[in-house]
């Protein structure tokens, strides 16, 4: 394989990773807005309509948000994993 092809592929891979990171950051920022128990309950209801594979990334982000809120003492959700009602 030529060096120019390897270089092109490496640049493309880096660009793709950058796009994925930006998209992930945007999703995390958007999900951070769901803070109250009622908001999280509504979000959990929407998420429950989909398979775990489809919502894996969203659930991981929400879990991290819950952990951070618990650690900082600013916990406003129903608990780890969302609404428990």
GROMACS .gro file of C-alpha atoms in nm:
model
   85
    1UNK     CA    1   0.000   0.000   0.000
    2UNK     CA    2   0.134   0.341  -0.088
    3UNK     CA    3   0.217   0.594   0.176
    4UNK     CA    4  -0.032   0.847   0.035
    5UNK     CA    5  -0.315   0.595   0.064
    6UNK     CA    6  -0.221   0.517   0.424
    7UNK     CA    7  -0.202   0.887   0.503
    8UNK     CA    8  -0.542   0.951   0.342
    9UNK     CA    9  -0.697   0.665   0.538
   10UNK     CA   10  -0.548   0.790   0.865
   11UNK     CA   11  -0.679   1.141   0.802
   12UNK     CA   12  -1.023   1.006   0.719
   13UNK     CA   13  -1.027   0.796   1.037
   14UNK     CA   14  -0.927   1.097   1.248
   15UNK     CA   15  -1.195   1.311   1.086
   16UNK     CA   16  -1.457   1.042   1.151
   17UNK     CA   17  -1.355   1.015   1.517
   18UNK     CA   18  -1.375   1.392   1.551
   19UNK     CA   19  -1.728   1.395   1.408
   20UNK     CA   20  -1.832   1.113   1.643
   21UNK     CA   21  -1.690   1.296   1.946
   22UNK     CA   22  -1.873   1.616   1.856
   23UNK     CA   23  -2.200   1.427   1.807
   24UNK     CA   24  -2.154   1.246   2.139
   25UNK     CA   25  -2.080   1.575   2.317
   26UNK     CA   26  -2.393   1.734   2.170
   27UNK     CA   27  -2.606   1.439   2.278
   28UNK     CA   28  -2.459   1.451   2.629
   29UNK     CA   29  -2.525   1.825   2.653
   30UNK     CA   30  -2.881   1.778   2.534
   31UNK     CA   31  -2.946   1.495   2.780
   32UNK     CA   32  -2.800   1.702   3.065
   33UNK     CA   33  -3.110   1.921   3.039
   34UNK     CA   34  -3.329   1.640   3.175
   35UNK     CA   35  -3.270   1.699   3.546
   36UNK     CA   36  -3.595   1.677   3.737
   37UNK     CA   37  -3.764   1.354   3.831
   38UNK     CA   38  -4.056   1.430   3.599
   39UNK     CA   39  -3.827   1.505   3.305
   40UNK     CA   40  -3.628   1.189   3.363
   41UNK     CA   41  -3.945   0.983   3.398
   42UNK     CA   42  -4.066   1.112   3.064
   43UNK     CA   43  -3.729   1.043   2.904
   44UNK     CA   44  -3.713   0.694   3.055
   45UNK     CA   45  -4.062   0.624   2.917
   46UNK     CA   46  -3.950   0.726   2.569
   47UNK     CA   47  -3.631   0.521   2.594
   48UNK     CA   48  -3.820   0.212   2.714
   49UNK     CA   49  -3.994   0.191   2.376
   50UNK     CA   50  -3.665   0.096   2.212
   51UNK     CA   51  -3.429  -0.197   2.245
   52UNK     CA   52  -3.134  -0.183   2.484
   53UNK     CA   53  -2.898  -0.194   2.187
   54UNK     CA   54  -3.061   0.115   2.037
   55UNK     CA   55  -3.044   0.311   2.362
   56UNK     CA   56  -2.712   0.190   2.500
   57UNK     CA   57  -2.529   0.517   2.437
   58UNK     CA   58  -2.811   0.727   2.581
   59UNK     CA   59  -2.838   0.513   2.893
   60UNK     CA   60  -2.461   0.529   2.948
   61UNK     CA   61  -2.465   0.909   2.926
   62UNK     CA   62  -2.761   0.934   3.164
   63UNK     CA   63  -2.592   0.698   3.408
   64UNK     CA   64  -2.277   0.913   3.405
   65UNK     CA   65  -2.485   1.223   3.465
   66UNK     CA   66  -2.654   1.056   3.764
   67UNK     CA   67  -2.321   0.951   3.912
   68UNK     CA   68  -2.181   1.303   3.877
   69UNK     CA   69  -2.492   1.453   4.039
   70UNK     CA   70  -2.465   1.210   4.328
   71UNK     CA   71  -2.098   1.283   4.378
   72UNK     CA   72  -2.148   1.659   4.372
   73UNK     CA   73  -2.449   1.650   4.600
   74UNK     CA   74  -2.668   1.816   4.338
   75UNK     CA   75  -2.876   1.504   4.282
   76UNK     CA   76  -3.215   1.595   4.141
   77UNK     CA   77  -3.312   1.271   3.971
   78UNK     CA   78  -3.492   0.971   4.112
   79UNK     CA   79  -3.177   0.764   4.132
   80UNK     CA   80  -2.922   0.581   3.926
   81UNK     CA   81  -3.083   0.461   3.609
   82UNK     CA   82  -3.360   0.718   3.620
   83UNK     CA   83  -3.716   0.707   3.742
   84UNK     CA   84  -3.802   0.431   3.989
   85UNK     CA   85  -4.172   0.516   4.047
   0.00000   0.00000   0.00000
